[in-house]
Amino acid sequence: MNDMTETDVAIVGAGLNGAALALALAREGFSVRLFDAAPIEIRADEVFDGRATAIAAGSRAMLRKLGVWARVAETVEPISDILVSDGRVSEGASPLFLHFDHREVGDEPFGTLVENRFLRRALYDAVAESDAIEHVAPVRVERVDYGTGWANVHLDDGTAHRARLVVACDGRRSRIARDAGVRYTGWDYNQTGIVCTVEHERPHEGVAHEYFLPSGPFAILPLKDNRSSLVWTERPDLAKAAMGLDDAAFGAEVARRFGTFLGEVTVTGPRWSYPVSLSLAHDYVCPRLALVGDAAHGVHPIAGQGLNLGFKDSAALAQTLGEAARRGEDIGDLNVLRRYERWRRFDNTAMALGMDALNRLFSNDIAPLRLARDIGIAAVGRIGPLRRMFMRQAAGMTPGLPRVMQENAR
Ligand SMILES: Cc1cc2nc3c(=O)[nH]c(=O)nc-3n(C[C@H](O)[C@H](O)[C@H](O)COP(=O)(O)OP(=O)(O)OC[C@H]3O[C@@H](n4cnc5c(N)ncnc54)[C@H](O)[C@@H]3O)c2cc1C
């Protein structure tokens, strides 16, 4: 059956970005169809996504206004301090480290750790309660035809749906975007991110740690209770071997990197692995198509910014389209969509290249580079304004935030 009843926006991909965008668009008064190839029960399952996300202040304000934050608030852990250090496996962190204390830039924590399993479920529950959003899954979008004033989304069940605008939220190197002629720049980091959760004897006191080990960063992110989420970035062959270890051997490898500062450490639950790459779309928009989230920019997870950037895209696109509709403009028109692109592309590209540079500088064991970065770490630690600039970035306190991300705006 072809459903040619027109919705305002068709979103391809109901990951964290697609779901958040659907809610942001509904808040602006648009009707939305949200398509995903995977069943909702599988995506909302506890073991689907083992990551935890450091949600910046603006993202938190947006999730609150979208009716999502209250659903996860009981499960979150604020980050009060960040310790950054250089190290080698089994040697512990180098004595030269950076200490970011949130009190230097305000009362708010740097970010709040939310486990993706809770965030996903909360987003899908909020979507299910919205009369403006139809979450259609499991269906794969096979192709999109673009016409004057409309786009037809063709699904693998043989149906087609009409919308005024299509948004690609289908992840890195989006098929939907490439089919529309969008090109990408990017590279593989030759790294894999292993993710797991650990329990430790002593409380973490809300402190996040980033150790720069030669094979890549090892991040310890505080979770509620005496637990932390780990992102252990490793060479793909070694990551594959680590993923194949039995629980005891895997736990021993984690403990070698983690150290003993929080007492005994035990891995709990499953482990996940994610390939790490950079992909930047040359264009964020074409007539009747916009790209959001990883479909527009896949960045290194070194500073935990990928999803926060995607949420900014969603907020900026929803605001741009809302303003255009109120002026009587066509939301699929390229001139309207270019406003969104101009708003978001520079910020995303600057952040992606910044993460790339950090990873290159730190993920090696070359002696002169090691010395230079330790001197750099010590310098940043001593220079107050520079240290505070890094902290504001980490907390997402940047100018030009869309209204829905500003705590005191509507
Ligand atoms: C190890 C690691 C740690 C991270 N930590 C952080 C962090 O602390 N903070 C942070 O801000 N970010 C973090 N990120 C980044 C963040 O997780 C991603 O940016 C985010 O999950 C991307 O979401 P997305 O919705 O854009 O894409 P995806 O999650 O890739 O979702 C794409 C969706 O599209 C669907 N799809 C694809 N093609 C089709 C089709 N043809 N038809 C229908 N459906 C389709 C898929 O089924 C999928 O559900 C981390 C990333 C990694 C790898």
Short mmCIF file of C-alpha atoms and ligand atoms in Angstrom, two decimals:
data_model
loop_
_atom_site.label_atom_id
_atom_site.label_comp_id
_atom_site.label_asym_id
_atom_site.label_seq_id
_atom_site.Cartn_x
_atom_site.Cartn_y
_atom_site.Cartn_z
CA MET A 1 0.00 0.00 0.00
CA ASN A 2 1.33 3.42 -0.82
CA ASP A 3 0.67 6.02 1.84
CA MET A 4 0.75 9.28 -0.02
CA THR A 5 -0.77 11.21 2.87
CA GLU A 6 1.91 13.82 3.23
CA THR A 7 3.87 14.37 6.44
CA ASP A 8 6.01 17.45 6.90
CA VAL A 9 9.24 15.55 7.57
CA ALA A 10 10.40 11.96 6.98
CA ILE A 11 13.43 10.98 9.09
CA VAL A 12 15.52 8.03 7.92
CA GLY A 13 17.15 6.43 10.98
CA ALA A 14 15.80 6.37 14.54
CA GLY A 15 19.10 6.28 16.44
CA LEU A 16 19.59 8.75 19.28
CA ASN A 17 19.76 11.65 16.80
CA GLY A 18 16.77 10.64 14.68
CA ALA A 19 14.57 10.21 17.76
CA ALA A 20 15.67 13.53 19.32
CA LEU A 21 15.13 15.34 16.02
CA ALA A 22 11.62 13.91 15.70
CA LEU A 23 10.73 15.30 19.14
CA ALA A 24 12.32 18.70 18.38
CA LEU A 25 10.36 18.95 15.11
CA ALA A 26 7.10 17.91 16.79
CA ARG A 27 7.69 20.69 19.35
CA GLU A 28 7.85 23.15 16.43
CA GLY A 29 4.47 21.90 15.21
CA PHE A 30 5.58 19.57 12.38
CA SER A 31 4.20 16.11 11.60
CA VAL A 32 6.96 13.48 11.40
CA ARG A 33 7.46 9.90 10.19
CA LEU A 34 10.50 8.23 11.72
CA PHE A 35 11.77 5.12 9.88
CA ASP A 36 14.30 2.56 11.09
CA ALA A 37 15.50 -0.75 9.70
CA ALA A 38 15.82 -2.35 13.17
CA PRO A 39 12.81 -3.28 15.35
CA ILE A 40 12.06 -0.86 18.21
CA GLU A 41 12.29 -3.65 20.85
CA ILE A 42 15.84 -4.51 19.73
CA ARG A 43 17.02 -0.88 19.69
CA ALA A 44 15.44 -0.23 23.10
CA ASP A 45 16.89 -3.41 24.62
CA GLU A 46 19.39 -2.96 27.50
CA VAL A 47 22.21 -4.71 25.62
CA PHE A 48 21.80 -2.90 22.27
CA ASP A 49 24.12 0.03 23.10
CA GLY A 50 26.65 -0.24 25.94
CA ARG A 51 27.94 3.31 25.70
CA ALA A 52 27.39 6.11 28.16
CA THR A 53 27.20 9.68 26.89
CA ALA A 54 28.55 12.79 28.58
CA ILE A 55 25.56 15.07 28.02
CA ALA A 56 26.57 18.77 27.89
CA ALA A 57 24.47 21.49 29.54
CA GLY A 58 22.77 22.54 26.27
CA SER A 59 21.85 18.96 25.38
CA ARG A 60 20.44 18.48 28.86
CA ALA A 61 18.27 21.62 28.53
CA MET A 62 16.99 20.34 25.19
CA LEU A 63 16.19 16.86 26.56
CA ARG A 64 14.36 18.49 29.47
CA LYS A 65 12.19 20.58 27.13
CA LEU A 66 11.50 17.54 24.94
CA GLY A 67 10.16 15.61 27.95
CA VAL A 68 13.05 13.12 27.98
CA TRP A 69 15.25 14.24 30.87
CA ALA A 70 12.74 13.44 33.64
CA ARG A 71 12.70 9.85 32.36
CA VAL A 72 16.46 9.38 32.86
CA ALA A 73 17.14 11.80 35.76
CA GLU A 74 17.23 9.02 38.38
CA THR A 75 19.98 7.17 36.53
CA VAL A 76 22.50 9.95 35.76
CA GLU A 77 25.82 11.00 37.31
CA PRO A 78 27.23 14.56 37.06
CA ILE A 79 30.90 15.03 36.12
CA SER A 80 32.48 17.45 38.60
CA ASP A 81 36.16 17.15 37.61
CA ILE A 82 38.16 15.84 34.65
CA LEU A 83 41.74 14.56 35.02
CA VAL A 84 43.77 14.21 31.82
CA SER A 85 47.14 12.44 31.84
CA ASP A 86 49.69 10.75 29.66
CA GLY A 87 50.54 7.15 30.47
CA ARG A 88 51.69 3.66 29.50
CA VAL A 89 49.88 0.41 30.20
CA SER A 90 50.82 -0.88 33.72
CA GLU A 91 52.87 2.24 34.48
CA GLY A 92 49.93 4.32 35.66
CA ALA A 93 49.35 7.92 34.72
CA SER A 94 52.27 10.32 34.24
CA PRO A 95 52.64 12.86 37.07
CA LEU A 96 52.02 15.66 34.53
CA PHE A 97 48.29 15.92 34.33
CA LEU A 98 45.58 18.48 33.72
CA HIS A 99 42.94 18.99 36.33
CA PHE A 100 39.70 20.60 35.15
CA ASP A 101 37.49 21.61 38.09
CA HIS A 102 33.96 22.70 37.14
CA ARG A 103 33.87 25.32 39.92
CA GLU A 104 36.34 27.43 37.89
CA VAL A 105 33.72 28.10 35.21
CA GLY A 106 30.47 28.04 37.18
CA ASP A 107 28.17 26.02 39.38
CA GLU A 108 27.13 23.54 36.72
CA PRO A 109 28.91 20.18 36.23
CA PHE A 110 30.88 19.68 32.97
CA GLY A 111 28.33 17.26 31.77
CA THR A 112 26.14 14.49 33.02
CA LEU A 113 26.81 10.85 32.29
CA VAL A 114 23.76 9.06 30.92
CA GLU A 115 23.85 5.41 29.93
CA ASN A 116 22.66 5.11 26.34
CA ARG A 117 20.42 2.15 27.23
CA PHE A 118 18.33 4.49 29.43
CA LEU A 119 18.50 7.44 27.02
CA ARG A 120 17.33 5.36 24.05
CA ARG A 121 14.38 3.92 25.95
CA ALA A 122 13.41 7.41 27.22
CA LEU A 123 13.57 8.91 23.71
CA TYR A 124 11.46 6.10 22.23
CA ASP A 125 8.90 6.37 25.05
CA ALA A 126 8.59 10.13 24.45
CA VAL A 127 8.26 9.52 20.69
CA ALA A 128 5.52 6.92 21.32
CA GLU A 129 3.56 9.43 23.39
CA SER A 130 3.69 12.15 20.70
CA ASP A 131 0.63 12.42 18.44
CA ALA A 132 2.75 14.19 15.83
CA ILE A 133 5.25 11.34 15.33
CA GLU A 134 4.76 7.97 13.68
CA HIS A 135 7.68 5.60 14.45
CA VAL A 136 7.67 3.06 11.61
CA ALA A 137 9.94 0.01 12.12
CA PRO A 138 11.35 -2.37 11.12
CA VAL A 139 11.51 -1.02 7.57
CA ARG A 140 14.55 -0.17 5.47
CA VAL A 141 14.37 2.92 3.29
CA GLU A 142 15.44 1.67 -0.14
CA ARG A 143 15.45 4.97 -2.03
CA VAL A 144 14.06 8.47 -2.08
CA ASP A 145 12.66 10.28 -5.15
CA TYR A 146 12.81 14.04 -5.03
CA GLY A 147 10.27 16.21 -6.89
CA THR A 148 9.07 19.80 -6.91
CA GLY A 149 7.47 20.37 -3.52
CA TRP A 150 7.71 16.72 -2.36
CA ALA A 151 9.93 13.69 -1.75
CA ASN A 152 8.78 10.06 -1.86
CA VAL A 153 10.41 7.64 0.56
CA HIS A 154 10.34 4.03 -0.75
CA LEU A 155 10.54 1.23 1.81
CA ASP A 156 11.62 -2.40 1.49
CA ASP A 157 8.06 -3.56 2.27
CA GLY A 158 6.97 -2.07 -1.06
CA THR A 159 5.24 1.00 0.40
CA ALA A 160 6.06 4.65 -0.30
CA HIS A 161 5.51 7.71 1.89
CA ARG A 162 5.43 11.36 0.86
CA ALA A 163 7.05 14.21 2.81
CA ARG A 164 8.00 17.83 2.20
CA LEU A 165 11.49 17.23 3.59
CA VAL A 166 13.63 14.13 4.19
CA VAL A 167 16.29 14.12 6.92
CA ALA A 168 19.11 11.57 6.77
CA CYS A 169 19.87 10.34 10.32
CA ASP A 170 21.12 6.98 9.05
CA GLY A 171 24.62 7.22 10.56
CA ARG A 172 28.15 7.54 9.20
CA ARG A 173 28.54 7.85 5.42
CA SER A 174 24.76 7.90 5.05
CA ARG A 175 23.41 5.87 2.15
CA ILE A 176 20.55 8.32 1.71
CA ALA A 177 23.00 11.26 1.46
CA ARG A 178 25.37 9.46 -0.95
CA ASP A 179 22.46 8.47 -3.20
CA ALA A 180 21.59 12.18 -3.38
CA GLY A 181 25.16 12.96 -4.54
CA VAL A 182 26.70 14.07 -1.23
CA ARG A 183 30.42 13.28 -0.98
CA TYR A 184 32.43 12.60 2.19
CA THR A 185 35.98 13.29 3.37
CA GLY A 186 37.41 11.11 6.11
CA TRP A 187 39.68 8.34 7.24
CA ASP A 188 39.91 5.36 9.47
CA TYR A 189 41.83 5.87 12.74
CA ASN A 190 42.98 2.27 12.79
CA GLN A 191 41.46 2.15 16.27
CA THR A 192 38.51 0.34 17.84
CA GLY A 193 36.63 1.60 20.89
CA ILE A 194 36.00 -1.18 23.42
CA VAL A 195 33.21 -0.24 25.81
CA CYS A 196 32.29 -1.90 29.11
CA THR A 197 31.12 -1.07 32.63
CA VAL A 198 33.12 -1.71 35.79
CA GLU A 199 32.35 -1.73 39.49
CA HIS A 200 35.02 -0.49 41.89
CA GLU A 201 35.52 -0.60 45.65
CA ARG A 202 35.85 3.13 46.26
CA PRO A 203 33.59 6.00 45.06
CA HIS A 204 34.74 7.98 42.00
CA GLU A 205 33.48 11.29 43.47
CA GLY A 206 32.22 12.35 40.03
CA VAL A 207 35.74 12.50 38.54
CA ALA A 208 36.25 11.50 34.88
CA HIS A 209 39.72 10.36 33.79
CA GLU A 210 41.30 10.35 30.35
CA TYR A 211 44.62 8.48 30.07
CA PHE A 212 46.42 8.89 26.82
CA LEU A 213 47.97 5.48 26.19
CA PRO A 214 50.11 4.87 23.07
CA SER A 215 47.36 2.90 21.28
CA GLY A 216 44.70 5.52 22.04
CA PRO A 217 42.77 7.17 24.86
CA PHE A 218 41.45 5.17 27.81
CA ALA A 219 38.48 7.01 29.34
CA ILE A 220 36.95 6.30 32.76
CA LEU A 221 33.54 7.93 33.03
CA PRO A 222 31.70 8.04 36.37
CA LEU A 223 28.28 6.32 36.52
CA LYS A 224 25.73 6.22 39.31
CA ASP A 225 26.83 4.17 42.37
CA ASN A 226 30.37 2.78 42.47
CA ARG A 227 30.44 2.12 38.72
CA SER A 228 32.26 3.62 35.73
CA SER A 229 31.89 3.30 31.98
CA LEU A 230 35.14 2.62 30.10
CA VAL A 231 36.05 3.55 26.55
CA TRP A 232 39.30 1.71 25.81
CA THR A 233 40.63 2.70 22.40
CA GLU A 234 42.91 0.05 20.95
CA ARG A 235 44.50 -1.10 17.68
CA PRO A 236 41.84 -3.15 15.80
CA ASP A 237 43.83 -6.44 15.89
CA LEU A 238 44.50 -6.10 19.62
CA ALA A 239 40.90 -5.02 20.24
CA LYS A 240 39.68 -8.11 18.42
CA ALA A 241 41.93 -10.28 20.58
CA ALA A 242 40.74 -8.52 23.76
CA MET A 243 37.10 -8.98 22.76
CA GLY A 244 37.78 -12.73 22.39
CA LEU A 245 39.29 -13.15 25.89
CA ASP A 246 37.39 -14.97 28.60
CA ASP A 247 35.95 -12.83 31.40
CA ALA A 248 38.89 -13.31 33.80
CA ALA A 249 41.57 -12.44 31.21
CA PHE A 250 39.56 -9.48 29.90
CA GLY A 251 39.07 -8.21 33.46
CA ALA A 252 42.83 -8.47 34.07
CA GLU A 253 43.60 -6.42 30.92
CA VAL A 254 41.11 -3.75 32.01
CA ALA A 255 42.60 -3.67 35.52
CA ARG A 256 46.16 -3.20 34.13
CA ARG A 257 45.02 -0.04 32.39
CA PHE A 258 42.62 1.18 35.07
CA GLY A 259 45.10 1.02 37.95
CA THR A 260 44.29 0.64 41.64
CA PHE A 261 43.26 4.18 42.66
CA LEU A 262 39.62 3.07 43.18
CA GLY A 263 40.49 -0.28 44.77
CA GLU A 264 39.56 -3.57 43.14
CA VAL A 265 37.88 -3.27 39.74
CA THR A 266 35.39 -5.81 38.32
CA VAL A 267 33.93 -5.81 34.81
CA THR A 268 30.13 -6.21 34.96
CA GLY A 269 27.89 -7.19 32.07
CA PRO A 270 28.75 -7.47 28.38
CA ARG A 271 31.43 -5.65 26.32
CA TRP A 272 30.91 -3.87 23.02
CA SER A 273 33.27 -2.67 20.30
CA TYR A 274 32.86 0.21 17.83
CA PRO A 275 35.14 1.06 14.88
CA VAL A 276 36.53 4.60 15.10
CA SER A 277 36.63 6.77 11.99
CA LEU A 278 36.23 10.33 10.77
CA SER A 279 33.65 11.19 8.13
CA LEU A 280 32.64 14.70 7.14
CA ALA A 281 29.91 15.37 4.57
CA HIS A 282 30.82 18.06 2.03
CA ASP A 283 27.22 19.27 1.97
CA TYR A 284 24.67 19.12 4.80
CA VAL A 285 21.73 19.91 2.50
CA CYS A 286 20.36 19.32 -1.00
CA PRO A 287 16.90 20.29 -2.27
CA ARG A 288 14.42 18.51 0.11
CA LEU A 289 17.18 16.71 2.04
CA ALA A 290 19.12 17.62 5.21
CA LEU A 291 21.78 15.61 7.06
CA VAL A 292 21.86 15.40 10.88
CA GLY A 293 24.15 13.68 13.42
CA ASP A 294 26.68 11.06 12.35
CA ALA A 295 25.24 11.20 8.80
CA ALA A 296 26.76 14.70 8.60
CA HIS A 297 29.86 14.23 10.80
CA GLY A 298 31.35 11.14 12.42
CA VAL A 299 34.03 12.27 14.90
CA HIS A 300 36.62 10.58 17.17
CA PRO A 301 35.07 9.81 20.60
CA ILE A 302 38.15 11.22 22.39
CA ALA A 303 36.21 14.10 24.01
CA GLY A 304 32.74 12.55 24.04
CA GLN A 305 31.23 15.19 21.75
CA GLY A 306 29.67 13.24 18.85
CA LEU A 307 26.11 13.01 20.12
CA ASN A 308 26.20 16.50 21.60
CA LEU A 309 27.05 17.85 18.13
CA GLY A 310 24.18 15.81 16.66
CA PHE A 311 21.75 17.22 19.24
CA LYS A 312 22.88 20.73 18.27
CA ASP A 313 22.14 19.87 14.63
CA SER A 314 18.63 18.70 15.57
CA ALA A 315 17.96 21.81 17.63
CA ALA A 316 19.28 24.14 14.90
CA LEU A 317 17.37 22.39 12.11
CA ALA A 318 14.08 22.37 14.06
CA GLN A 319 14.46 26.07 14.88
CA THR A 320 15.36 26.99 11.27
CA LEU A 321 12.40 25.06 9.86
CA GLY A 322 10.00 26.41 12.52
CA GLU A 323 10.97 30.00 11.71
CA ALA A 324 10.69 29.32 7.96
CA ALA A 325 7.23 27.76 8.30
CA ARG A 326 5.99 30.69 10.35
CA ARG A 327 7.15 33.02 7.55
CA GLY A 328 5.27 30.87 5.02
CA GLU A 329 8.42 29.49 3.38
CA ASP A 330 8.74 25.96 1.94
CA ILE A 331 10.73 23.86 4.48
CA GLY A 332 12.30 21.76 1.71
CA ASP A 333 13.59 24.78 -0.19
CA LEU A 334 17.37 24.87 -0.56
CA ASN A 335 17.58 28.51 0.58
CA VAL A 336 15.89 27.60 3.86
CA LEU A 337 18.05 24.50 4.34
CA ARG A 338 21.25 26.47 3.67
CA ARG A 339 20.56 28.52 6.83
CA TYR A 340 20.81 25.31 8.82
CA GLU A 341 24.02 24.31 7.01
CA ARG A 342 25.64 27.71 7.65
CA TRP A 343 24.72 27.46 11.33
CA ARG A 344 26.17 24.00 11.95
CA ARG A 345 28.90 23.09 9.48
CA PHE A 346 31.73 25.25 10.84
CA ASP A 347 31.21 24.18 14.49
CA ASN A 348 31.06 20.50 13.56
CA THR A 349 34.11 20.62 11.27
CA ALA A 350 36.19 22.58 13.81
CA MET A 351 35.30 20.07 16.56
CA ALA A 352 35.98 17.05 14.30
CA LEU A 353 39.42 18.36 13.32
CA GLY A 354 40.22 19.33 16.92
CA MET A 355 39.45 15.77 18.05
CA ASP A 356 41.51 14.43 15.16
CA ALA A 357 44.54 16.55 16.19
CA LEU A 358 44.25 15.52 19.85
CA ASN A 359 44.13 11.87 18.90
CA ARG A 360 47.17 12.17 16.61
CA LEU A 361 49.19 14.03 19.21
CA PHE A 362 48.44 11.61 22.03
CA SER A 363 47.98 8.18 20.46
CA ASN A 364 51.65 7.31 19.98
CA ASP A 365 54.80 6.63 21.95
CA ILE A 366 57.28 8.80 20.04
CA ALA A 367 59.66 10.30 22.63
CA PRO A 368 59.87 13.93 21.36
CA LEU A 369 56.07 14.05 20.89
CA ARG A 370 55.59 12.59 24.34
CA LEU A 371 57.82 15.30 25.80
CA ALA A 372 56.09 18.05 23.79
CA ARG A 373 52.62 16.99 24.87
CA ASP A 374 53.63 16.65 28.50
CA ILE A 375 55.03 20.18 28.34
CA GLY A 376 51.77 21.20 26.60
CA ILE A 377 49.67 19.56 29.30
CA ALA A 378 51.68 21.31 32.00
CA ALA A 379 51.35 24.68 30.17
CA VAL A 380 47.57 24.37 29.73
CA GLY A 381 47.36 23.46 33.41
CA ARG A 382 49.20 26.63 34.42
CA ILE A 383 47.49 29.12 32.07
CA GLY A 384 44.12 29.91 33.65
CA PRO A 385 42.29 31.44 30.62
CA LEU A 386 43.39 28.55 28.37
CA ARG A 387 42.30 26.01 30.95
CA ARG A 388 38.93 27.72 31.32
CA MET A 389 38.48 27.84 27.52
CA PHE A 390 38.92 24.03 27.38
CA MET A 391 36.46 23.64 30.25
CA ARG A 392 33.79 25.79 28.58
CA GLN A 393 34.14 23.71 25.41
CA ALA A 394 33.80 20.46 27.37
CA ALA A 395 30.71 21.78 29.15
CA GLY A 396 29.15 22.91 25.86
CA MET A 397 29.14 26.56 27.01
CA THR A 398 29.56 27.92 23.50
CA PRO A 399 27.87 30.88 21.80
CA GLY A 400 25.20 30.45 19.11
CA LEU A 401 23.20 27.72 20.88
CA PRO A 402 19.71 27.11 19.44
CA ARG A 403 16.91 28.34 21.70
CA VAL A 404 15.78 24.89 22.84
CA MET A 405 19.31 24.34 24.25
CA GLN A 406 19.29 27.56 26.28
CA GLU A 407 18.10 26.83 29.80
CA ASN A 408 16.14 30.08 30.16
CA ALA A 409 14.67 30.38 26.64
CA ARG A 410 11.31 28.90 25.63
C1 LIG B 1 32.91 4.38 21.69
C2 LIG B 1 32.07 5.60 21.50
C3 LIG B 1 31.81 6.45 22.58
C4 LIG B 1 31.05 7.62 22.39
N1 LIG B 1 30.85 8.46 23.46
C5 LIG B 1 30.18 9.63 23.27
C6 LIG B 1 30.00 10.58 24.36
O1 LIG B 1 30.43 10.39 25.49
N2 LIG B 1 29.35 11.76 24.08
C7 LIG B 1 28.85 12.03 22.84
O2 LIG B 1 28.27 13.14 22.65
N3 LIG B 1 28.98 11.14 21.80
C8 LIG B 1 29.63 9.97 21.99
N4 LIG B 1 29.78 9.07 20.95
C9 LIG B 1 29.17 9.38 19.66
C10 LIG B 1 27.68 8.98 19.59
O3 LIG B 1 27.48 7.71 20.15
C11 LIG B 1 27.20 9.00 18.12
O4 LIG B 1 27.49 10.29 17.59
C12 LIG B 1 25.69 8.77 18.02
O5 LIG B 1 25.30 7.58 18.65
C13 LIG B 1 25.25 8.73 16.53
O6 LIG B 1 23.85 8.60 16.48
P1 LIG B 1 23.05 8.68 15.08
O7 LIG B 1 21.60 8.59 15.48
O8 LIG B 1 23.49 9.88 14.28
O9 LIG B 1 23.52 7.43 14.22
P2 LIG B 1 23.37 5.85 14.46
O10 LIG B 1 23.42 5.53 15.92
O11 LIG B 1 24.37 5.23 13.56
O12 LIG B 1 21.89 5.50 13.97
C14 LIG B 1 21.56 5.33 12.63
C15 LIG B 1 20.21 4.60 12.54
O13 LIG B 1 19.80 4.59 11.18
C16 LIG B 1 19.23 3.33 10.89
N5 LIG B 1 19.34 3.14 9.42
C17 LIG B 1 20.47 3.16 8.67
N6 LIG B 1 20.17 3.03 7.35
C18 LIG B 1 18.79 2.93 7.28
C19 LIG B 1 17.87 2.79 6.20
N7 LIG B 1 18.28 2.74 4.93
N8 LIG B 1 16.54 2.71 6.47
C20 LIG B 1 16.10 2.77 7.79
N9 LIG B 1 16.94 2.92 8.84
C21 LIG B 1 18.28 3.01 8.60
C22 LIG B 1 20.03 2.33 11.71
O14 LIG B 1 19.29 1.14 11.96
C23 LIG B 1 20.29 3.14 13.00
O15 LIG B 1 19.28 2.90 14.00
C24 LIG B 1 30.53 7.91 21.11
C25 LIG B 1 30.77 7.06 20.02
C26 LIG B 1 31.54 5.92 20.21
C27 LIG B 1 31.80 5.00 19.03
#
